[in-house]
Coordinates of C-alpha atoms and ligand atoms in Angstrom, one line a residue:
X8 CA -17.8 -31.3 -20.0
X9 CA -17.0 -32.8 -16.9
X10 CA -19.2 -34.8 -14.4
X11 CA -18.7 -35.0 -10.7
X12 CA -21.2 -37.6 -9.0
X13 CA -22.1 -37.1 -5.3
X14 CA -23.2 -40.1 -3.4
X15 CA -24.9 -38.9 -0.4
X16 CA -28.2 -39.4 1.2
X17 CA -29.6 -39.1 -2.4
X18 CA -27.0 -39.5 -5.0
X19 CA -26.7 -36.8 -7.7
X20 CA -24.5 -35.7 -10.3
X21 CA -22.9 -32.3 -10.6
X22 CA -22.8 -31.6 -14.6
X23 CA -19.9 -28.8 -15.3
X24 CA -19.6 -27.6 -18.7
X25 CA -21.1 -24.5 -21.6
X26 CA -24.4 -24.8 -23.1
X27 CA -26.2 -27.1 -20.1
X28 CA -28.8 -24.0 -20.0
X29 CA -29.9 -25.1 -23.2
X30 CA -30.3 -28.8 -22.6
X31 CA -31.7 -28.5 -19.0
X32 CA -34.9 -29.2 -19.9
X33 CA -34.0 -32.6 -20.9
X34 CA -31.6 -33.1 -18.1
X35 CA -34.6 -32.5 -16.0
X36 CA -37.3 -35.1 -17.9
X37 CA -34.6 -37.5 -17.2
X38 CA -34.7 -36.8 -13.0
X39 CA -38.4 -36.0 -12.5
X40 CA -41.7 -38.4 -13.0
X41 CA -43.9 -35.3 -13.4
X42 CA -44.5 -32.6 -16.0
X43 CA -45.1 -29.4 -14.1
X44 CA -41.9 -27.4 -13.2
X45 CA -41.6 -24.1 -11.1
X46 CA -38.3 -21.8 -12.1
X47 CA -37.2 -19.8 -9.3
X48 CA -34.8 -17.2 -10.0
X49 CA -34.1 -13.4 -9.1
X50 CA -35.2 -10.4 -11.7
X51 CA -31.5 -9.9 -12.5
X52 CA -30.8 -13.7 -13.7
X53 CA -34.6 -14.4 -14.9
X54 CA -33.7 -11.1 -17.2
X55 CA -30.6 -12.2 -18.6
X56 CA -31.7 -16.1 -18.6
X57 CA -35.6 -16.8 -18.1
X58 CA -36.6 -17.2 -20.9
X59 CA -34.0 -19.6 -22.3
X60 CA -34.9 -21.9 -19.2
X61 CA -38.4 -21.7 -19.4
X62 CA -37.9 -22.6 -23.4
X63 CA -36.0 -25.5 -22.3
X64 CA -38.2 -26.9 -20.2
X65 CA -41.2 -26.2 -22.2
X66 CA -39.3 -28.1 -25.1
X67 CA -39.1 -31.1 -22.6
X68 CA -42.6 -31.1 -22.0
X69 CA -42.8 -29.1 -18.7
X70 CA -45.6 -27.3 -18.3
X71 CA -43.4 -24.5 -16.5
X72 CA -44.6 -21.7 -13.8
X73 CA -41.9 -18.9 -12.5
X74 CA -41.9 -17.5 -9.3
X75 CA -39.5 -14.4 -9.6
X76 CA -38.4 -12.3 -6.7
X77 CA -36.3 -9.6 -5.8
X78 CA -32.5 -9.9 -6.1
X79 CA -30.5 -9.8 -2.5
X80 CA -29.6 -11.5 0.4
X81 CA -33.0 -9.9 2.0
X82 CA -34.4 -12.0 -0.1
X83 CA -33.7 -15.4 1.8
X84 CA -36.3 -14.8 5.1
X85 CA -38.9 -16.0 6.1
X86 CA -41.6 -13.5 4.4
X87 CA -40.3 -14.7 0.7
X88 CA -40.3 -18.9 2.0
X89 CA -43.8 -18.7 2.7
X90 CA -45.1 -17.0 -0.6
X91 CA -43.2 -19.6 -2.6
X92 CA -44.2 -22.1 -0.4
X93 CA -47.8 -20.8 -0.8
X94 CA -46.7 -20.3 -4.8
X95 CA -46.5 -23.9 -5.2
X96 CA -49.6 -25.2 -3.2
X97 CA -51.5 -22.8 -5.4
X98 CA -50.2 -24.4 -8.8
X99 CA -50.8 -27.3 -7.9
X100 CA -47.7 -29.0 -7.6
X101 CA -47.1 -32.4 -6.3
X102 CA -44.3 -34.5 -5.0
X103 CA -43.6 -36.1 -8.3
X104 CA -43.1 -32.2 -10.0
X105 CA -39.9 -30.6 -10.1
X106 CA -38.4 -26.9 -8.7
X107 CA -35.8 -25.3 -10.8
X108 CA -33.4 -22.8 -8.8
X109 CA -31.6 -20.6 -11.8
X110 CA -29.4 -18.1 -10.3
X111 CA -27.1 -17.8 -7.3
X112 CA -26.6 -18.6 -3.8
X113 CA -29.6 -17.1 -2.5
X114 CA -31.8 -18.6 -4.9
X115 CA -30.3 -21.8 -4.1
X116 CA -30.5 -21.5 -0.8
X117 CA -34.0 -20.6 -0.9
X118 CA -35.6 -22.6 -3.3
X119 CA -34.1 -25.8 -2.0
X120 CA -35.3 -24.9 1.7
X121 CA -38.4 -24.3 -0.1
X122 CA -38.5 -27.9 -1.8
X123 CA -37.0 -29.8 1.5
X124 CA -40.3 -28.4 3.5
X125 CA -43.5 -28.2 0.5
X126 CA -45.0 -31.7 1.1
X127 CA -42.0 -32.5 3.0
X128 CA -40.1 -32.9 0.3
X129 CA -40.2 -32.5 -3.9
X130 CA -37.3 -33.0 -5.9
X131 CA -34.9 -29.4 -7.1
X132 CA -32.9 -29.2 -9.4
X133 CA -29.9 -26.6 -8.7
X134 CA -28.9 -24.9 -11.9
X135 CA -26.3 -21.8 -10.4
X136 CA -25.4 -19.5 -11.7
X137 CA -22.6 -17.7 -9.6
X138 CA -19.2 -19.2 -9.5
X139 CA -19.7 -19.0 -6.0
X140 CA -22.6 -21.1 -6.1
X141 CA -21.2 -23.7 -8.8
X142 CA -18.0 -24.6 -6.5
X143 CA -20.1 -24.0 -2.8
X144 CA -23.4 -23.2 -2.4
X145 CA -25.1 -25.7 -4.6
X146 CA -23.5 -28.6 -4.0
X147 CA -23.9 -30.4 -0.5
X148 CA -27.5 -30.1 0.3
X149 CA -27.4 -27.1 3.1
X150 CA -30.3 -24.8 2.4
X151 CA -31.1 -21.9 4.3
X152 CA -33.5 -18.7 4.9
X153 CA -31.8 -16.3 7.3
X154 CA -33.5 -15.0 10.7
X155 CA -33.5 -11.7 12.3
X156 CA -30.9 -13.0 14.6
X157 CA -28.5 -14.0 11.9
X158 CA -27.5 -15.9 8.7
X159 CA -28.9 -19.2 7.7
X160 CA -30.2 -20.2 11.1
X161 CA -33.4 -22.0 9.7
X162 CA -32.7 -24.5 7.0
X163 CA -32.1 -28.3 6.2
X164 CA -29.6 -31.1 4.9
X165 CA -31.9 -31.7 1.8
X166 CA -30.0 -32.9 -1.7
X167 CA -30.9 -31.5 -5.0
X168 CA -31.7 -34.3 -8.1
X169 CA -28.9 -32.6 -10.1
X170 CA -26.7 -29.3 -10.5
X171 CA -25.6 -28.2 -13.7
X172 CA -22.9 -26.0 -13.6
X173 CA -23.3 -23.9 -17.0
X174 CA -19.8 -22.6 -17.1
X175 CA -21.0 -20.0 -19.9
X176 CA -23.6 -17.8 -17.6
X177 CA -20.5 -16.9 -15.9
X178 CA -19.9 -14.6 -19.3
X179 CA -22.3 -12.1 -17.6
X180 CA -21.1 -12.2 -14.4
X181 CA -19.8 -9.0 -13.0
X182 CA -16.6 -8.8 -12.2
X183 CA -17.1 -7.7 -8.4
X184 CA -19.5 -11.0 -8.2
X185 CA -17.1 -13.0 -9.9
X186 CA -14.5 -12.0 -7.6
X187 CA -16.7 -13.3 -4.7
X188 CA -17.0 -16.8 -6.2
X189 CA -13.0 -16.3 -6.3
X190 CA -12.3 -16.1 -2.3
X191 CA -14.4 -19.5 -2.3
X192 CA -12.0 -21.1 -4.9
X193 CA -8.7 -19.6 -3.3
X194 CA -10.2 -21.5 0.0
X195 CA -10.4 -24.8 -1.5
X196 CA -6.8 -24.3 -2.2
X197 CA -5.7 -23.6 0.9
X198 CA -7.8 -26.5 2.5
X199 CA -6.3 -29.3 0.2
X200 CA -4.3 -28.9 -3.2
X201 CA -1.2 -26.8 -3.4
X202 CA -1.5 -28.1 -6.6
X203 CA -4.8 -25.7 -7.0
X204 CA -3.6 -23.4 -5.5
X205 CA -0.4 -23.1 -7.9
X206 CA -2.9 -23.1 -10.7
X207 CA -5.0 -20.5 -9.5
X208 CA -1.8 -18.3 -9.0
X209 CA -0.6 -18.9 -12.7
X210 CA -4.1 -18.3 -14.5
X211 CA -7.3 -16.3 -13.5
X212 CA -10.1 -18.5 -13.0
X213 CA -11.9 -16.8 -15.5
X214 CA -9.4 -18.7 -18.3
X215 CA -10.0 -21.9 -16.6
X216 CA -13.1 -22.2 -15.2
X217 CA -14.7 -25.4 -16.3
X218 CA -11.4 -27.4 -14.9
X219 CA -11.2 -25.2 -11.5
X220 CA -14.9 -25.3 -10.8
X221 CA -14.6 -29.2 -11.8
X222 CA -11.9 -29.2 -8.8
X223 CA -13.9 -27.3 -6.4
X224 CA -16.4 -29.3 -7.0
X225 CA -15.0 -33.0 -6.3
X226 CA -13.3 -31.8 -3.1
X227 CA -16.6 -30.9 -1.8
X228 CA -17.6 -33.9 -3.0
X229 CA -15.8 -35.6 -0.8
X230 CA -16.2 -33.8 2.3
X231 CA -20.2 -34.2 1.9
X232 CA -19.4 -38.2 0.8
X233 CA -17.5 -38.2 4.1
X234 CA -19.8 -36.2 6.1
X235 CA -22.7 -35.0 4.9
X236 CA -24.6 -33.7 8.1
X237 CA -21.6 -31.3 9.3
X238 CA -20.7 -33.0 12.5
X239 CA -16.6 -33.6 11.4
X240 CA -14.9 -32.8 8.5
X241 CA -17.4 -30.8 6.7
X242 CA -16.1 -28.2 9.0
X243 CA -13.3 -27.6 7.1
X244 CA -15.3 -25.7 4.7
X245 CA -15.8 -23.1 7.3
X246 CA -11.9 -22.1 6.2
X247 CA -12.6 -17.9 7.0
X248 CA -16.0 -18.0 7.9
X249 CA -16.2 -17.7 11.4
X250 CA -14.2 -14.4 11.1
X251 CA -15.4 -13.6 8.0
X252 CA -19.4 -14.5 8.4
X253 CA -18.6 -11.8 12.3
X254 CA -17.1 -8.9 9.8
X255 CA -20.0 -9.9 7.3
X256 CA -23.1 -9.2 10.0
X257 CA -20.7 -6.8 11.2
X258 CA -21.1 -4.6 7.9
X259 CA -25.1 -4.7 7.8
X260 CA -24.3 -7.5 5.0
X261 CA -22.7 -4.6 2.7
X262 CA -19.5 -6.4 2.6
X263 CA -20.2 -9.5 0.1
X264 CA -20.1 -12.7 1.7
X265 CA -16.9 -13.6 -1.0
X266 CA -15.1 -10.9 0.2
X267 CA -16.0 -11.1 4.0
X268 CA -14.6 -15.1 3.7
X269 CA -11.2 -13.8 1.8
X270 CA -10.7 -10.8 4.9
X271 CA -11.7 -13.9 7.6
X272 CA -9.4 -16.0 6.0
X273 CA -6.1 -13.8 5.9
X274 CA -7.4 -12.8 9.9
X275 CA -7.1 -16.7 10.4
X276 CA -3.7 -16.9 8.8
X277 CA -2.6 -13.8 10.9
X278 CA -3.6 -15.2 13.8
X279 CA -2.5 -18.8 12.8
X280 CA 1.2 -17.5 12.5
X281 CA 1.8 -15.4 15.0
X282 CA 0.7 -18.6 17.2
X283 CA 3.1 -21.0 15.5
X284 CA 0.4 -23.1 13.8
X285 CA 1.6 -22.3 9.9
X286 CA 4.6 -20.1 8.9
X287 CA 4.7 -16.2 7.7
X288 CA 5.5 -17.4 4.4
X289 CA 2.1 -19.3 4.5
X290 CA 0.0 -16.6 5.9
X291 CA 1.7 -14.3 3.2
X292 CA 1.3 -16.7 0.4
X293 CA -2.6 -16.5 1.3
X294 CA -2.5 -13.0 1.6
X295 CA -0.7 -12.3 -2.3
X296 CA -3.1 -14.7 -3.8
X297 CA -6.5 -13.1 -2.2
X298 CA -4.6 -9.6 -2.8
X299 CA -4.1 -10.6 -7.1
X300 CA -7.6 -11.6 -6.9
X301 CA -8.6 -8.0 -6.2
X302 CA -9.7 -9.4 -2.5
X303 CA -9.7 -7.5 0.6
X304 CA -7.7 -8.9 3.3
X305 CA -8.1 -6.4 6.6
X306 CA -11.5 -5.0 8.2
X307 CA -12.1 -1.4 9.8
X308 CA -14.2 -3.2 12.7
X309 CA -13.0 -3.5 16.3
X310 CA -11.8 -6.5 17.4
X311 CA -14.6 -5.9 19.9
X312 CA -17.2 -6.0 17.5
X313 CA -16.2 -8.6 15.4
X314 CA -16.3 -10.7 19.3
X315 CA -19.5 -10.1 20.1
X316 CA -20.9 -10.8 16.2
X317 CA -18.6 -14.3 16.0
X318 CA -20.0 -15.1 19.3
X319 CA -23.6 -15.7 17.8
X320 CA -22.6 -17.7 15.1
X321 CA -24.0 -20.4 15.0
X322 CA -20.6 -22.8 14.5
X323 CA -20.6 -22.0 18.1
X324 CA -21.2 -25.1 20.5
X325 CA -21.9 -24.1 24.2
X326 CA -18.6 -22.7 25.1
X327 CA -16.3 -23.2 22.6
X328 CA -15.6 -23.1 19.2
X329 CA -14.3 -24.7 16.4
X330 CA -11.7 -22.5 14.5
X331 CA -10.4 -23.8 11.0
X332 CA -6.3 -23.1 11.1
X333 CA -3.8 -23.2 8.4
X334 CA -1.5 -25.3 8.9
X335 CA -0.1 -24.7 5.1
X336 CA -1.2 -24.4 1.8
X337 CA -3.4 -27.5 1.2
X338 CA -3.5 -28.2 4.4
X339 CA -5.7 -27.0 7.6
X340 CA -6.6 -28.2 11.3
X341 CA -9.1 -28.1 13.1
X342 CA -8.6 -26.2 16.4
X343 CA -11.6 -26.3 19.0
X344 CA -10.7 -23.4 21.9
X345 CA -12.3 -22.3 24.6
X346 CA -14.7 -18.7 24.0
X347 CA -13.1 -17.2 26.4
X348 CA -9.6 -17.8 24.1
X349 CA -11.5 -16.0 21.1
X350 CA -10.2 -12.5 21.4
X351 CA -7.1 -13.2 21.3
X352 CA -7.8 -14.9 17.6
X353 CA -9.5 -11.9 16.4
X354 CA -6.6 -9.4 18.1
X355 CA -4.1 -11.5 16.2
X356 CA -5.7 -11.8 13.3
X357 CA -6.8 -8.1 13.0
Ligands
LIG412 N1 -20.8 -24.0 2.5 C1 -20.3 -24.9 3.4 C2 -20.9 -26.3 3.4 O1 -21.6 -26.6 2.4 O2 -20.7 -27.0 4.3

């Protein structure tokens, strides 16, 4: 077991290891005053995990309620907020209760946008479930619901009590889902540790996941320690995003966001070598390791498309925009251009 701690506007620690699920309830008696907790969690995870949760808890003394929704990015808008929101006024909770978010990055997003607003404010504890969500999502505070005009655009910097990382749910994970949670690893590679990067081309993830996730995990750590409200380096994590989040939109959300991140992130390494920021061998180094990982690296959009999508995002300030570039692998700039200079990214990348 491995613990990461994160000391940021509230500090927390990030718990990575097997068999948390079953001591959760514990874990959460030790970060919470009151005795009433509400589990969030999709029908796919509550199925496979529920009720081991909601045992846990109860063994700790919670007096537990479950608010269970629909699996799918759909579900983080504005509809589903409100009847949790409204879920938890009606049971009664208060600030000194606790809200559990089992399952991935849409419950986490959710449920802690959820607990940063009811009462301004109760205490969640993040509990993912995803290996996306373990090494991104649900570490760092940013919660999110997503608006008609695009992802995350209503949310808040609001810090969980705890994240326990229960490297044995990933057992269940399908292999398409795990490969999502994959691009996000490969990315923390390419943004600082060759030495990760190595590691994740001599072993799958899969065989190694406590120690990777572990990594993953204390990087972001320090980006959030170093800037938790995304004003500076925090950008970094945005490594394929801008791209990736255009060609994610782009698809009507049909491509995953994991895989739309690995295809923005070998457009970025395109276009970051054909303008002399990193070398080919860089940009093809990238390219192999997403490829092994069973990633897509190219997109059947128009560059022209792909524009006008990365041109609402919302990493956009007035008329430029920030681009994360490779420089090489563990190593990435950050390159703020013009708008008008964007097409040529995407052409070069494409
Ligand atoms: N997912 C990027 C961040 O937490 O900043």
């Amino acid at each position: 077991m491995k613990t990461v701690h994160v000391s940021a506007s509230r500090g927390y620690d990030v718990v990575i290891g097997g068999g948390l699920l079953e001591t959760m309830g514990r874990t959460a008696a030790q970060l919470c005053p009151g005795r009433t907790a509400c589990l969030v969690s999709d029908d796919t995870v509550f199925g496979l995990y529920g009720d081991r949760a909601k045992a846990s808890l109860e063994a700790a003394g919670f007096t537990v309620c479950t608010w269970v929704f629909p699996h799918g990015e759909q579900a983080k808008c504005g509809e589903r907020f409100l009847e949790l929101v409204n879920f938890l006024a009606e049971h009664r909770l208060t600030r000194a209760d606790l809200l559990v978010a089992l399952g991935g990055g849409v419950t986490g997003d959710l449920t802690g946008f959820a607990a940063a607003c009811y009462l301004r404010g109760v205490r969640v504890l993040q509990v993912p479930t995803s290996l996306l969500a373990m090494v991104d999502s649900s570490v760092g505070g940013k919660t999110a619901i997503d608006l008609p005009a695009g992802k995350n655009l209503c949310g808040a910097f609001y810090q969980p009590v705890g994240v326990l990382c229960d490297t044995d749910l990933l057992r269940t994970l399908p292999e398409d889902i795990f490969r999502d949670g994959c691009a996000e690893v490969i990315k923390y590679g390419v943004l600082g540790s060759r030495d990760l990067f190595d590691r994740l081309a001599a072993a799958h993830v899969r065989d190694q996941a406590e120690a990777i996730v572990a990594d993953c995990v204390a990087m972001k750590r320090d980006v959030v320690e170093a800037d938790e409200f995304d004003t500076g380096r925090r950008q970094f994590l945005n490594l394929g995003h801008t791209l990736g989040h255009a060609v994610e939109a782009g698809s009507d959300f049909r491509l995953s966001h994991g895989k739309s991140v690995a295809i923005g992130m070998a457009m970025i390494a395109r276009a970051a070598a054909s303008k002399g920021f990193c070398s080919p061998e860089t940009r093809d180094e990238l390219i192999a390791l997403l490829t092994r990982y069973g990633l897509p690296t190219e997109t059947d959009q128009t560059p022209e498309a792909i524009l006008r999508t990365a041109l609402g995002d919302k990493k956009r300030q007035g008329g430029s925009i920030t681009l994360v570039v490779p420089a090489e692998i563990g190593r990435c700039v950050l390159h703020k251009i013009p708008v008008e200079e964007l097409p040529r990214w995407i052409e070069a990348g494409i």
